[in-house]
Amino acid sequence: MVENKIFAGPKVRRIRNVLGLTQTAMAEGLSISPSYLNLIERNQRPLTVQLLLRLASVYKVDLDELQGESAGNARQLREVFADPLLAGELPGDHELVEIADAAPNVASGILKLYRAYREQAARLTDLAEVLAREGHATMLSGALLPMDEVRDKLENRPNYFGAIDEAAERFHAALAPGDDLASALKGWLRKEHGVVVRLLPVHTMPNLRRRFDRHSMRLFLSERLSPFDQLREIAMETVQLALQDEIFAELDLLAFTTAEARRIARFELARYAAHALMMPYEAFHSTAQRARYDIDVLRSRFGVSYEQAANRLTMLQRPGKAGVPFFMLEMDNAGNRFRRAGAQGFPQARFGGGCPKLGVHSAFSQPGQILVDRVEMPDGAAFLTVSRTLEGPQGVFAERVRRTALLLGCDAAHAEETVYGEAVRREGAVAVGTACRLCERQGCLARAEPPVTRPLGLDEMVAGLSLFDFQ
């Protein structure tokens, strides 16, 4: 019969230290040599079944403690070191496994500190939002990561870059693409820069949506992308060549503090410029007004996706020719927020976007359907919201489709200017809040967290509708 072997050296060493024994004393009790025990503690020799039984009988050791794995701690440590703040600190998981196995108390301490850090960061963010809502500036956020810095700047300013928009419109007019913008852009890239666009199958480029090969001067696109997304990728490559001066000028004005933040922002501005090229301002603005901002009409008229047309609606803020000031929010079904933007900046203080009663969450249960709501905040502010799911790049068989949901909103005062206003005219408003931790609406069945602005009002004699009653 084959003996079961267990490598648990650090645990044996910890037990010996707790008992206050030297290696010689423990080795004598186990009837082995001190050198052999030393090898066991360094995981160079296994713990056999016989040794396990001796440990249990001589030192009253719980065998489950020795045989139990530290996978739980290692998995949680892996999540900690996946945080952007610590990403790249470890070359692999082996160090995490060693820590979890050799020093489980230290591992638990790290996990407790990380949970405290996340909780404190969430509370500071909530407090900053409360202060901002009341008109008080705050520096509680401290140093931002590059992605957070980009989001912070772009979300808190109008989603309109006049110089880029006007340059894109001029370029579109000079290109004169007719009804086939994709062919016109491919022709321009080939003629002006010798760049050839090629579509590659999934198995050739499984993990990329786009790749530019400088040596062969070829732009490779994944066949996972829809025709609309393929067009945007070609347009993004084009604008980074044709509108480079305008993009870099806007980057200089935004004044990012790090090169990484500037690089991320350049990609975002290229996306903006691509939309401006695909849907030139003058034509898109006039069509949007005539169609009363019907996104489906706009997507069909300009040959773009729902997401692209909705995104473009947040950019209509040219002086003298502004449209309805829309804002948008995109998230996945786990509540992760990817993008927030607005014609006047995303209205974080007034709207928030974190309420579970918003239609953007309900959209996941009705994929492809447009959900229209009139929502009302605790302070009486009302908004028109239009929510719909978006399909990501096409997967292969047995691969789950990436699905997000997009909320397009505007102040309820503009509802009658849109085709969506008719859908909420006869219905009451949905009572929502900015986010559970900032909302003081009582008796809310959807409440997920208590508000930070009120003390909990737990009473053993009375139970409210919410899981988190407060005073």
PDB file of N, CA and C in Angstrom, residues 335-426:
ATOM      1  N   GLY A 335     -22.555  45.360 -11.397  1.00  0.00           N
ATOM      2  CA  GLY A 335     -22.528  46.733 -10.895  1.00  0.00           C
ATOM      3  C   GLY A 335     -21.238  47.481 -11.143  1.00  0.00           C
ATOM      4  N   ASN A 336     -20.278  46.867 -11.862  1.00  0.00           N
ATOM      5  CA  ASN A 336     -19.035  47.569 -12.186  1.00  0.00           C
ATOM      6  C   ASN A 336     -19.320  48.640 -13.230  1.00  0.00           C
ATOM      7  N   ARG A 337     -18.896  49.853 -12.950  1.00  0.00           N
ATOM      8  CA  ARG A 337     -19.149  50.963 -13.870  1.00  0.00           C
ATOM      9  C   ARG A 337     -17.942  51.190 -14.769  1.00  0.00           C
ATOM     10  N   PHE A 338     -18.183  51.165 -16.084  1.00  0.00           N
ATOM     11  CA  PHE A 338     -17.099  51.300 -17.041  1.00  0.00           C
ATOM     12  C   PHE A 338     -16.913  52.739 -17.512  1.00  0.00           C
ATOM     13  N   ARG A 339     -18.023  53.385 -17.845  1.00  0.00           N
ATOM     14  CA  ARG A 339     -17.912  54.735 -18.389  1.00  0.00           C
ATOM     15  C   ARG A 339     -19.035  55.611 -17.848  1.00  0.00           C
ATOM     16  N   ARG A 340     -18.681  56.837 -17.572  1.00  0.00           N
ATOM     17  CA  ARG A 340     -19.670  57.852 -17.217  1.00  0.00           C
ATOM     18  C   ARG A 340     -19.272  59.126 -17.932  1.00  0.00           C
ATOM     19  N   ALA A 341     -20.226  59.766 -18.578  1.00  0.00           N
ATOM     20  CA  ALA A 341     -19.938  60.998 -19.311  1.00  0.00           C
ATOM     21  C   ALA A 341     -21.225  61.793 -19.417  1.00  0.00           C
ATOM     22  N   GLY A 342     -21.080  63.054 -19.715  1.00  0.00           N
ATOM     23  CA  GLY A 342     -22.271  63.884 -19.855  1.00  0.00           C
ATOM     24  C   GLY A 342     -22.001  65.142 -20.638  1.00  0.00           C
ATOM     25  N   ALA A 343     -23.060  65.665 -21.252  1.00  0.00           N
ATOM     26  CA  ALA A 343     -22.939  66.903 -22.016  1.00  0.00           C
ATOM     27  C   ALA A 343     -22.479  68.053 -21.131  1.00  0.00           C
ATOM     28  N   GLN A 344     -22.810  67.983 -19.855  1.00  0.00           N
ATOM     29  CA  GLN A 344     -22.363  69.000 -18.898  1.00  0.00           C
ATOM     30  C   GLN A 344     -21.545  68.375 -17.782  1.00  0.00           C
ATOM     31  N   GLY A 345     -20.965  67.225 -18.060  1.00  0.00           N
ATOM     32  CA  GLY A 345     -20.300  66.431 -17.037  1.00  0.00           C
ATOM     33  C   GLY A 345     -21.301  65.464 -16.440  1.00  0.00           C
ATOM     34  N   PHE A 346     -20.840  64.318 -15.957  1.00  0.00           N
ATOM     35  CA  PHE A 346     -21.779  63.362 -15.369  1.00  0.00           C
ATOM     36  C   PHE A 346     -22.314  63.930 -14.061  1.00  0.00           C
ATOM     37  N   PRO A 347     -23.650  63.996 -13.886  1.00  0.00           N
ATOM     38  CA  PRO A 347     -24.238  64.630 -12.682  1.00  0.00           C
ATOM     39  C   PRO A 347     -24.145  63.728 -11.458  1.00  0.00           C
ATOM     40  N   GLN A 348     -22.934  63.494 -11.004  1.00  0.00           N
ATOM     41  CA  GLN A 348     -22.710  62.569  -9.898  1.00  0.00           C
ATOM     42  C   GLN A 348     -23.443  63.001  -8.635  1.00  0.00           C
ATOM     43  N   ALA A 349     -23.345  64.266  -8.284  1.00  0.00           N
ATOM     44  CA  ALA A 349     -23.939  64.732  -7.036  1.00  0.00           C
ATOM     45  C   ALA A 349     -25.463  64.662  -7.075  1.00  0.00           C
ATOM     46  N   ARG A 350     -26.068  64.970  -8.228  1.00  0.00           N
ATOM     47  CA  ARG A 350     -27.528  65.015  -8.321  1.00  0.00           C
ATOM     48  C   ARG A 350     -28.132  63.655  -8.640  1.00  0.00           C
ATOM     49  N   PHE A 351     -27.455  62.872  -9.511  1.00  0.00           N
ATOM     50  CA  PHE A 351     -28.040  61.629 -10.016  1.00  0.00           C
ATOM     51  C   PHE A 351     -27.392  60.391  -9.403  1.00  0.00           C
ATOM     52  N   GLY A 352     -26.080  60.390  -9.279  1.00  0.00           N
ATOM     53  CA  GLY A 352     -25.362  59.275  -8.667  1.00  0.00           C
ATOM     54  C   GLY A 352     -25.185  58.104  -9.606  1.00  0.00           C
ATOM     55  N   GLY A 353     -26.261  57.383  -9.876  1.00  0.00           N
ATOM     56  CA  GLY A 353     -26.170  56.221 -10.754  1.00  0.00           C
ATOM     57  C   GLY A 353     -25.971  54.915 -10.018  1.00  0.00           C
ATOM     58  N   GLY A 354     -26.008  54.941  -8.679  1.00  0.00           N
ATOM     59  CA  GLY A 354     -25.768  53.725  -7.923  1.00  0.00           C
ATOM     60  C   GLY A 354     -27.014  53.104  -7.322  1.00  0.00           C
ATOM     61  N   CYS A 355     -28.188  53.582  -7.703  1.00  0.00           N
ATOM     62  CA  CYS A 355     -29.422  53.056  -7.115  1.00  0.00           C
ATOM     63  C   CYS A 355     -29.843  51.764  -7.807  1.00  0.00           C
ATOM     64  N   PRO A 356     -30.137  50.693  -7.053  1.00  0.00           N
ATOM     65  CA  PRO A 356     -30.524  49.419  -7.677  1.00  0.00           C
ATOM     66  C   PRO A 356     -31.879  49.457  -8.366  1.00  0.00           C
ATOM     67  N   LYS A 357     -32.663  50.534  -8.161  1.00  0.00           N
ATOM     68  CA  LYS A 357     -33.977  50.616  -8.807  1.00  0.00           C
ATOM     69  C   LYS A 357     -33.920  51.250 -10.191  1.00  0.00           C
ATOM     70  N   LEU A 358     -32.742  51.678 -10.626  1.00  0.00           N
ATOM     71  CA  LEU A 358     -32.613  52.260 -11.961  1.00  0.00           C
ATOM     72  C   LEU A 358     -32.831  51.197 -13.035  1.00  0.00           C
ATOM     73  N   GLY A 359     -33.359  51.617 -14.166  1.00  0.00           N
ATOM     74  CA  GLY A 359     -33.650  50.703 -15.261  1.00  0.00           C
ATOM     75  C   GLY A 359     -32.430  50.017 -15.829  1.00  0.00           C
ATOM     76  N   VAL A 360     -31.251  50.595 -15.636  1.00  0.00           N
ATOM     77  CA  VAL A 360     -30.030  49.996 -16.183  1.00  0.00           C
ATOM     78  C   VAL A 360     -29.770  48.619 -15.576  1.00  0.00           C
ATOM     79  N   HIS A 361     -30.256  48.390 -14.360  1.00  0.00           N
ATOM     80  CA  HIS A 361     -30.114  47.076 -13.731  1.00  0.00           C
ATOM     81  C   HIS A 361     -31.189  46.113 -14.232  1.00  0.00           C
ATOM     82  N   SER A 362     -32.402  46.614 -14.410  1.00  0.00           N
ATOM     83  CA  SER A 362     -33.496  45.776 -14.901  1.00  0.00           C
ATOM     84  C   SER A 362     -33.273  45.348 -16.341  1.00  0.00           C
ATOM     85  N   ALA A 363     -32.472  46.116 -17.088  1.00  0.00           N
ATOM     86  CA  ALA A 363     -32.270  45.818 -18.503  1.00  0.00           C
ATOM     87  C   ALA A 363     -31.674  44.432 -18.723  1.00  0.00           C
ATOM     88  N   PHE A 364     -30.883  43.943 -17.773  1.00  0.00           N
ATOM     89  CA  PHE A 364     -30.236  42.641 -17.958  1.00  0.00           C
ATOM     90  C   PHE A 364     -31.257  41.503 -18.013  1.00  0.00           C
ATOM     91  N   SER A 365     -32.426  41.696 -17.410  1.00  0.00           N
ATOM     92  CA  SER A 365     -33.448  40.652 -17.451  1.00  0.00           C
ATOM     93  C   SER A 365     -34.262  40.709 -18.744  1.00  0.00           C
ATOM     94  N   GLN A 366     -34.062  41.772 -19.538  1.00  0.00           N
ATOM     95  CA  GLN A 366     -34.772  41.923 -20.813  1.00  0.00           C
ATOM     96  C   GLN A 366     -33.777  42.370 -21.886  1.00  0.00           C
ATOM     97  N   PRO A 367     -32.833  41.510 -22.255  1.00  0.00           N
ATOM     98  CA  PRO A 367     -31.784  41.907 -23.207  1.00  0.00           C
ATOM     99  C   PRO A 367     -32.359  42.443 -24.520  1.00  0.00           C
ATOM    100  N   GLY A 368     -31.785  43.549 -24.980  1.00  0.00           N
ATOM    101  CA  GLY A 368     -32.176  44.117 -26.252  1.00  0.00           C
ATOM    102  C   GLY A 368     -33.395  45.015 -26.194  1.00  0.00           C
ATOM    103  N   GLN A 369     -34.121  45.031 -25.057  1.00  0.00           N
ATOM    104  CA  GLN A 369     -35.310  45.864 -24.926  1.00  0.00           C
ATOM    105  C   GLN A 369     -34.930  47.237 -24.368  1.00  0.00           C
ATOM    106  N   ILE A 370     -35.628  48.277 -24.821  1.00  0.00           N
ATOM    107  CA  ILE A 370     -35.388  49.629 -24.325  1.00  0.00           C
ATOM    108  C   ILE A 370     -36.358  49.910 -23.185  1.00  0.00           C
ATOM    109  N   LEU A 371     -35.829  50.246 -22.023  1.00  0.00           N
ATOM    110  CA  LEU A 371     -36.631  50.550 -20.834  1.00  0.00           C
ATOM    111  C   LEU A 371     -36.555  52.049 -20.567  1.00  0.00           C
ATOM    112  N   VAL A 372     -37.701  52.685 -20.499  1.00  0.00           N
ATOM    113  CA  VAL A 372     -37.772  54.133 -20.288  1.00  0.00           C
ATOM    114  C   VAL A 372     -38.439  54.410 -18.945  1.00  0.00           C
ATOM    115  N   ASP A 373     -37.816  55.240 -18.124  1.00  0.00           N
ATOM    116  CA  ASP A 373     -38.370  55.596 -16.813  1.00  0.00           C
ATOM    117  C   ASP A 373     -38.232  57.089 -16.562  1.00  0.00           C
ATOM    118  N   ARG A 374     -39.152  57.586 -15.755  1.00  0.00           N
ATOM    119  CA  ARG A 374     -38.983  58.908 -15.161  1.00  0.00           C
ATOM    120  C   ARG A 374     -38.644  58.648 -13.704  1.00  0.00           C
ATOM    121  N   VAL A 375     -37.455  59.070 -13.291  1.00  0.00           N
ATOM    122  CA  VAL A 375     -37.013  58.792 -11.925  1.00  0.00           C
ATOM    123  C   VAL A 375     -36.948  60.084 -11.133  1.00  0.00           C
ATOM    124  N   GLU A 376     -37.216  59.974  -9.856  1.00  0.00           N
ATOM    125  CA  GLU A 376     -37.234  61.161  -8.992  1.00  0.00           C
ATOM    126  C   GLU A 376     -36.324  60.938  -7.799  1.00  0.00           C
ATOM    127  N   MET A 377     -35.457  61.911  -7.531  1.00  0.00           N
ATOM    128  CA  MET A 377     -34.520  61.837  -6.426  1.00  0.00           C
ATOM    129  C   MET A 377     -35.186  62.305  -5.135  1.00  0.00           C
ATOM    130  N   PRO A 378     -34.591  62.023  -3.975  1.00  0.00           N
ATOM    131  CA  PRO A 378     -35.185  62.460  -2.700  1.00  0.00           C
ATOM    132  C   PRO A 378     -35.388  63.970  -2.610  1.00  0.00           C
ATOM    133  N   ASP A 379     -34.540  64.752  -3.305  1.00  0.00           N
ATOM    134  CA  ASP A 379     -34.689  66.207  -3.242  1.00  0.00           C
ATOM    135  C   ASP A 379     -35.684  66.743  -4.263  1.00  0.00           C
ATOM    136  N   GLY A 380     -36.356  65.856  -5.005  1.00  0.00           N
ATOM    137  CA  GLY A 380     -37.349  66.281  -5.975  1.00  0.00           C
ATOM    138  C   GLY A 380     -36.847  66.396  -7.399  1.00  0.00           C
ATOM    139  N   ALA A 381     -35.533  66.352  -7.614  1.00  0.00           N
ATOM    140  CA  ALA A 381     -34.990  66.413  -8.972  1.00  0.00           C
ATOM    141  C   ALA A 381     -35.451  65.187  -9.760  1.00  0.00           C
ATOM    142  N   ALA A 382     -35.860  65.395 -11.003  1.00  0.00           N
ATOM    143  CA  ALA A 382     -36.400  64.304 -11.825  1.00  0.00           C
ATOM    144  C   ALA A 382     -35.590  64.174 -13.106  1.00  0.00           C
ATOM    145  N   PHE A 383     -35.449  62.929 -13.579  1.00  0.00           N
ATOM    146  CA  PHE A 383     -34.682  62.639 -14.783  1.00  0.00           C
ATOM    147  C   PHE A 383     -35.451  61.660 -15.671  1.00  0.00           C
ATOM    148  N   LEU A 384     -35.247  61.779 -16.967  1.00  0.00           N
ATOM    149  CA  LEU A 384     -35.703  60.789 -17.925  1.00  0.00           C
ATOM    150  C   LEU A 384     -34.536  59.846 -18.189  1.00  0.00           C
ATOM    151  N   THR A 385     -34.748  58.544 -18.055  1.00  0.00           N
ATOM    152  CA  THR A 385     -33.673  57.579 -18.305  1.00  0.00           C
ATOM    153  C   THR A 385     -34.106  56.570 -19.361  1.00  0.00           C
ATOM    154  N   VAL A 386     -33.174  56.216 -20.228  1.00  0.00           N
ATOM    155  CA  VAL A 386     -33.396  55.232 -21.284  1.00  0.00           C
ATOM    156  C   VAL A 386     -32.310  54.175 -21.131  1.00  0.00           C
ATOM    157  N   SER A 387     -32.697  52.919 -20.879  1.00  0.00           N
ATOM    158  CA  SER A 387     -31.725  51.860 -20.595  1.00  0.00           C
ATOM    159  C   SER A 387     -31.868  50.718 -21.594  1.00  0.00           C
ATOM    160  N   ARG A 388     -30.750  50.124 -21.926  1.00  0.00           N
ATOM    161  CA  ARG A 388     -30.740  48.987 -22.861  1.00  0.00           C
ATOM    162  C   ARG A 388     -29.431  48.225 -22.697  1.00  0.00           C
ATOM    163  N   THR A 389     -29.471  46.900 -22.920  1.00  0.00           N
ATOM    164  CA  THR A 389     -28.247  46.103 -22.866  1.00  0.00           C
ATOM    165  C   THR A 389     -27.445  46.277 -24.149  1.00  0.00           C
ATOM    166  N   LEU A 390     -26.137  46.045 -24.030  1.00  0.00           N
ATOM    167  CA  LEU A 390     -25.221  46.090 -25.166  1.00  0.00           C
ATOM    168  C   LEU A 390     -24.493  44.759 -25.252  1.00  0.00           C
ATOM    169  N   GLU A 391     -24.301  44.277 -26.460  1.00  0.00           N
ATOM    170  CA  GLU A 391     -23.561  43.035 -26.661  1.00  0.00           C
ATOM    171  C   GLU A 391     -22.104  43.362 -26.980  1.00  0.00           C
ATOM    172  N   GLY A 392     -21.185  42.687 -26.306  1.00  0.00           N
ATOM    173  CA  GLY A 392     -19.768  42.908 -26.558  1.00  0.00           C
ATOM    174  C   GLY A 392     -19.283  42.125 -27.757  1.00  0.00           C
ATOM    175  N   PRO A 393     -17.975  42.005 -27.923  1.00  0.00           N
ATOM    176  CA  PRO A 393     -17.418  41.223 -29.032  1.00  0.00           C
ATOM    177  C   PRO A 393     -17.975  39.802 -29.039  1.00  0.00           C
ATOM    178  N   GLN A 394     -18.234  39.284 -30.224  1.00  0.00           N
ATOM    179  CA  GLN A 394     -18.805  37.940 -30.343  1.00  0.00           C
ATOM    180  C   GLN A 394     -17.820  36.892 -29.844  1.00  0.00           C
ATOM    181  N   GLY A 395     -18.320  35.953 -29.085  1.00  0.00           N
ATOM    182  CA  GLY A 395     -17.473  34.883 -28.590  1.00  0.00           C
ATOM    183  C   GLY A 395     -17.506  33.677 -29.512  1.00  0.00           C
ATOM    184  N   VAL A 396     -16.734  32.689 -29.158  1.00  0.00           N
ATOM    185  CA  VAL A 396     -16.773  31.416 -29.864  1.00  0.00           C
ATOM    186  C   VAL A 396     -17.690  30.489 -29.074  1.00  0.00           C
ATOM    187  N   PHE A 397     -17.924  29.307 -29.598  1.00  0.00           N
ATOM    188  CA  PHE A 397     -18.834  28.379 -28.929  1.00  0.00           C
ATOM    189  C   PHE A 397     -18.360  28.094 -27.504  1.00  0.00           C
ATOM    190  N   ALA A 398     -19.317  28.053 -26.580  1.00  0.00           N
ATOM    191  CA  ALA A 398     -19.083  27.774 -25.159  1.00  0.00           C
ATOM    192  C   ALA A 398     -18.446  28.946 -24.418  1.00  0.00           C
ATOM    193  N   GLU A 399     -18.296  30.092 -25.071  1.00  0.00           N
ATOM    194  CA  GLU A 399     -17.746  31.276 -24.408  1.00  0.00           C
ATOM    195  C   GLU A 399     -18.883  32.243 -24.102  1.00  0.00           C
ATOM    196  N   ARG A 400     -18.956  32.705 -22.895  1.00  0.00           N
ATOM    197  CA  ARG A 400     -20.054  33.581 -22.502  1.00  0.00           C
ATOM    198  C   ARG A 400     -19.927  34.952 -23.163  1.00  0.00           C
ATOM    199  N   VAL A 401     -21.060  35.454 -23.622  1.00  0.00           N
ATOM    200  CA  VAL A 401     -21.087  36.762 -24.274  1.00  0.00           C
ATOM    201  C   VAL A 401     -20.893  37.849 -23.223  1.00  0.00           C
ATOM    202  N   ARG A 402     -20.067  38.818 -23.545  1.00  0.00           N
ATOM    203  CA  ARG A 402     -19.891  39.963 -22.645  1.00  0.00           C
ATOM    204  C   ARG A 402     -21.071  40.899 -22.848  1.00  0.00           C
ATOM    205  N   ARG A 403     -21.833  41.118 -21.792  1.00  0.00           N
ATOM    206  CA  ARG A 403     -23.012  41.974 -21.897  1.00  0.00           C
ATOM    207  C   ARG A 403     -22.949  43.069 -20.854  1.00  0.00           C
ATOM    208  N   THR A 404     -23.147  44.297 -21.282  1.00  0.00           N
ATOM    209  CA  THR A 404     -23.241  45.438 -20.374  1.00  0.00           C
ATOM    210  C   THR A 404     -24.573  46.132 -20.639  1.00  0.00           C
ATOM    211  N   ALA A 405     -24.876  47.115 -19.829  1.00  0.00           N
ATOM    212  CA  ALA A 405     -26.092  47.899 -20.032  1.00  0.00           C
ATOM    213  C   ALA A 405     -25.733  49.373 -20.013  1.00  0.00           C
ATOM    214  N   LEU A 406     -26.402  50.129 -20.862  1.00  0.00           N
ATOM    215  CA  LEU A 406     -26.124  51.555 -20.970  1.00  0.00           C
ATOM    216  C   LEU A 406     -27.365  52.342 -20.582  1.00  0.00           C
ATOM    217  N   LEU A 407     -27.186  53.325 -19.729  1.00  0.00           N
ATOM    218  CA  LEU A 407     -28.254  54.241 -19.345  1.00  0.00           C
ATOM    219  C   LEU A 407     -27.962  55.599 -19.955  1.00  0.00           C
ATOM    220  N   LEU A 408     -28.914  56.116 -20.712  1.00  0.00           N
ATOM    221  CA  LEU A 408     -28.828  57.469 -21.247  1.00  0.00           C
ATOM    222  C   LEU A 408     -29.877  58.297 -20.522  1.00  0.00           C
ATOM    223  N   GLY A 409     -29.489  59.430 -19.979  1.00  0.00           N
ATOM    224  CA  GLY A 409     -30.421  60.223 -19.189  1.00  0.00           C
ATOM    225  C   GLY A 409     -30.327  61.696 -19.469  1.00  0.00           C
ATOM    226  N   CYS A 410     -31.366  62.408 -19.061  1.00  0.00           N
ATOM    227  CA  CYS A 410     -31.363  63.872 -19.137  1.00  0.00           C
ATOM    228  C   CYS A 410     -32.335  64.395 -18.098  1.00  0.00           C
ATOM    229  N   ASP A 411     -32.267  65.656 -17.841  1.00  0.00           N
ATOM    230  CA  ASP A 411     -33.207  66.268 -16.909  1.00  0.00           C
ATOM    231  C   ASP A 411     -34.622  66.093 -17.445  1.00  0.00           C
ATOM    232  N   ALA A 412     -35.565  65.807 -16.554  1.00  0.00           N
ATOM    233  CA  ALA A 412     -36.945  65.562 -16.972  1.00  0.00           C
ATOM    234  C   ALA A 412     -37.559  66.750 -17.704  1.00  0.00           C
ATOM    235  N   ALA A 413     -36.998  67.936 -17.529  1.00  0.00           N
ATOM    236  CA  ALA A 413     -37.518  69.116 -18.223  1.00  0.00           C
ATOM    237  C   ALA A 413     -37.378  68.999 -19.737  1.00  0.00           C
ATOM    238  N   HIS A 414     -36.468  68.147 -20.200  1.00  0.00           N
ATOM    239  CA  HIS A 414     -36.247  67.967 -21.644  1.00  0.00           C
ATOM    240  C   HIS A 414     -36.991  66.749 -22.196  1.00  0.00           C
ATOM    241  N   ALA A 415     -37.769  66.062 -21.361  1.00  0.00           N
ATOM    242  CA  ALA A 415     -38.403  64.811 -21.785  1.00  0.00           C
ATOM    243  C   ALA A 415     -39.274  64.986 -23.018  1.00  0.00           C
ATOM    244  N   GLU A 416     -40.044  66.084 -23.095  1.00  0.00           N
ATOM    245  CA  GLU A 416     -40.966  66.279 -24.216  1.00  0.00           C
ATOM    246  C   GLU A 416     -40.240  66.572 -25.524  1.00  0.00           C
ATOM    247  N   GLU A 417     -38.955  66.893 -25.464  1.00  0.00           N
ATOM    248  CA  GLU A 417     -38.193  67.110 -26.692  1.00  0.00           C
ATOM    249  C   GLU A 417     -37.762  65.790 -27.325  1.00  0.00           C
ATOM    250  N   THR A 418     -37.958  64.691 -26.592  1.00  0.00           N
ATOM    251  CA  THR A 418     -37.519  63.387 -27.072  1.00  0.00           C
ATOM    252  C   THR A 418     -38.712  62.486 -27.341  1.00  0.00           C
ATOM    253  N   VAL A 419     -38.486  61.478 -28.169  1.00  0.00           N
ATOM    254  CA  VAL A 419     -39.537  60.509 -28.452  1.00  0.00           C
ATOM    255  C   VAL A 419     -39.853  59.664 -27.225  1.00  0.00           C
ATOM    256  N   TYR A 420     -38.937  59.608 -26.273  1.00  0.00           N
ATOM    257  CA  TYR A 420     -39.115  58.778 -25.090  1.00  0.00           C
ATOM    258  C   TYR A 420     -40.020  59.428 -24.047  1.00  0.00           C
ATOM    259  N   GLY A 421     -40.230  60.735 -24.157  1.00  0.00           N
ATOM    260  CA  GLY A 421     -41.089  61.424 -23.199  1.00  0.00           C
ATOM    261  C   GLY A 421     -42.506  60.913 -23.214  1.00  0.00           C
ATOM    262  N   GLU A 422     -42.963  60.459 -24.373  1.00  0.00           N
ATOM    263  CA  GLU A 422     -44.327  59.946 -24.480  1.00  0.00           C
ATOM    264  C   GLU A 422     -44.527  58.695 -23.638  1.00  0.00           C
ATOM    265  N   ALA A 423     -43.479  57.900 -23.469  1.00  0.00           N
ATOM    266  CA  ALA A 423     -43.603  56.632 -22.758  1.00  0.00           C
ATOM    267  C   ALA A 423     -43.796  56.819 -21.258  1.00  0.00           C
ATOM    268  N   VAL A 424     -43.411  57.966 -20.710  1.00  0.00           N
ATOM    269  CA  VAL A 424     -43.505  58.172 -19.257  1.00  0.00           C
ATOM    270  C   VAL A 424     -44.530  59.233 -18.889  1.00  0.00           C
ATOM    271  N   ARG A 425     -45.246  59.745 -19.888  1.00  0.00           N
ATOM    272  CA  ARG A 425     -46.168  60.838 -19.626  1.00  0.00           C
ATOM    273  C   ARG A 425     -47.283  60.423 -18.676  1.00  0.00           C
ATOM    274  N   ARG A 426     -47.782  59.192 -18.832  1.00  0.00           N
ATOM    275  CA  ARG A 426     -48.929  58.745 -18.041  1.00  0.00           C
ATOM    276  C   ARG A 426     -48.520  57.886 -16.840  1.00  0.00           C
TER     277      ARG A 426
END
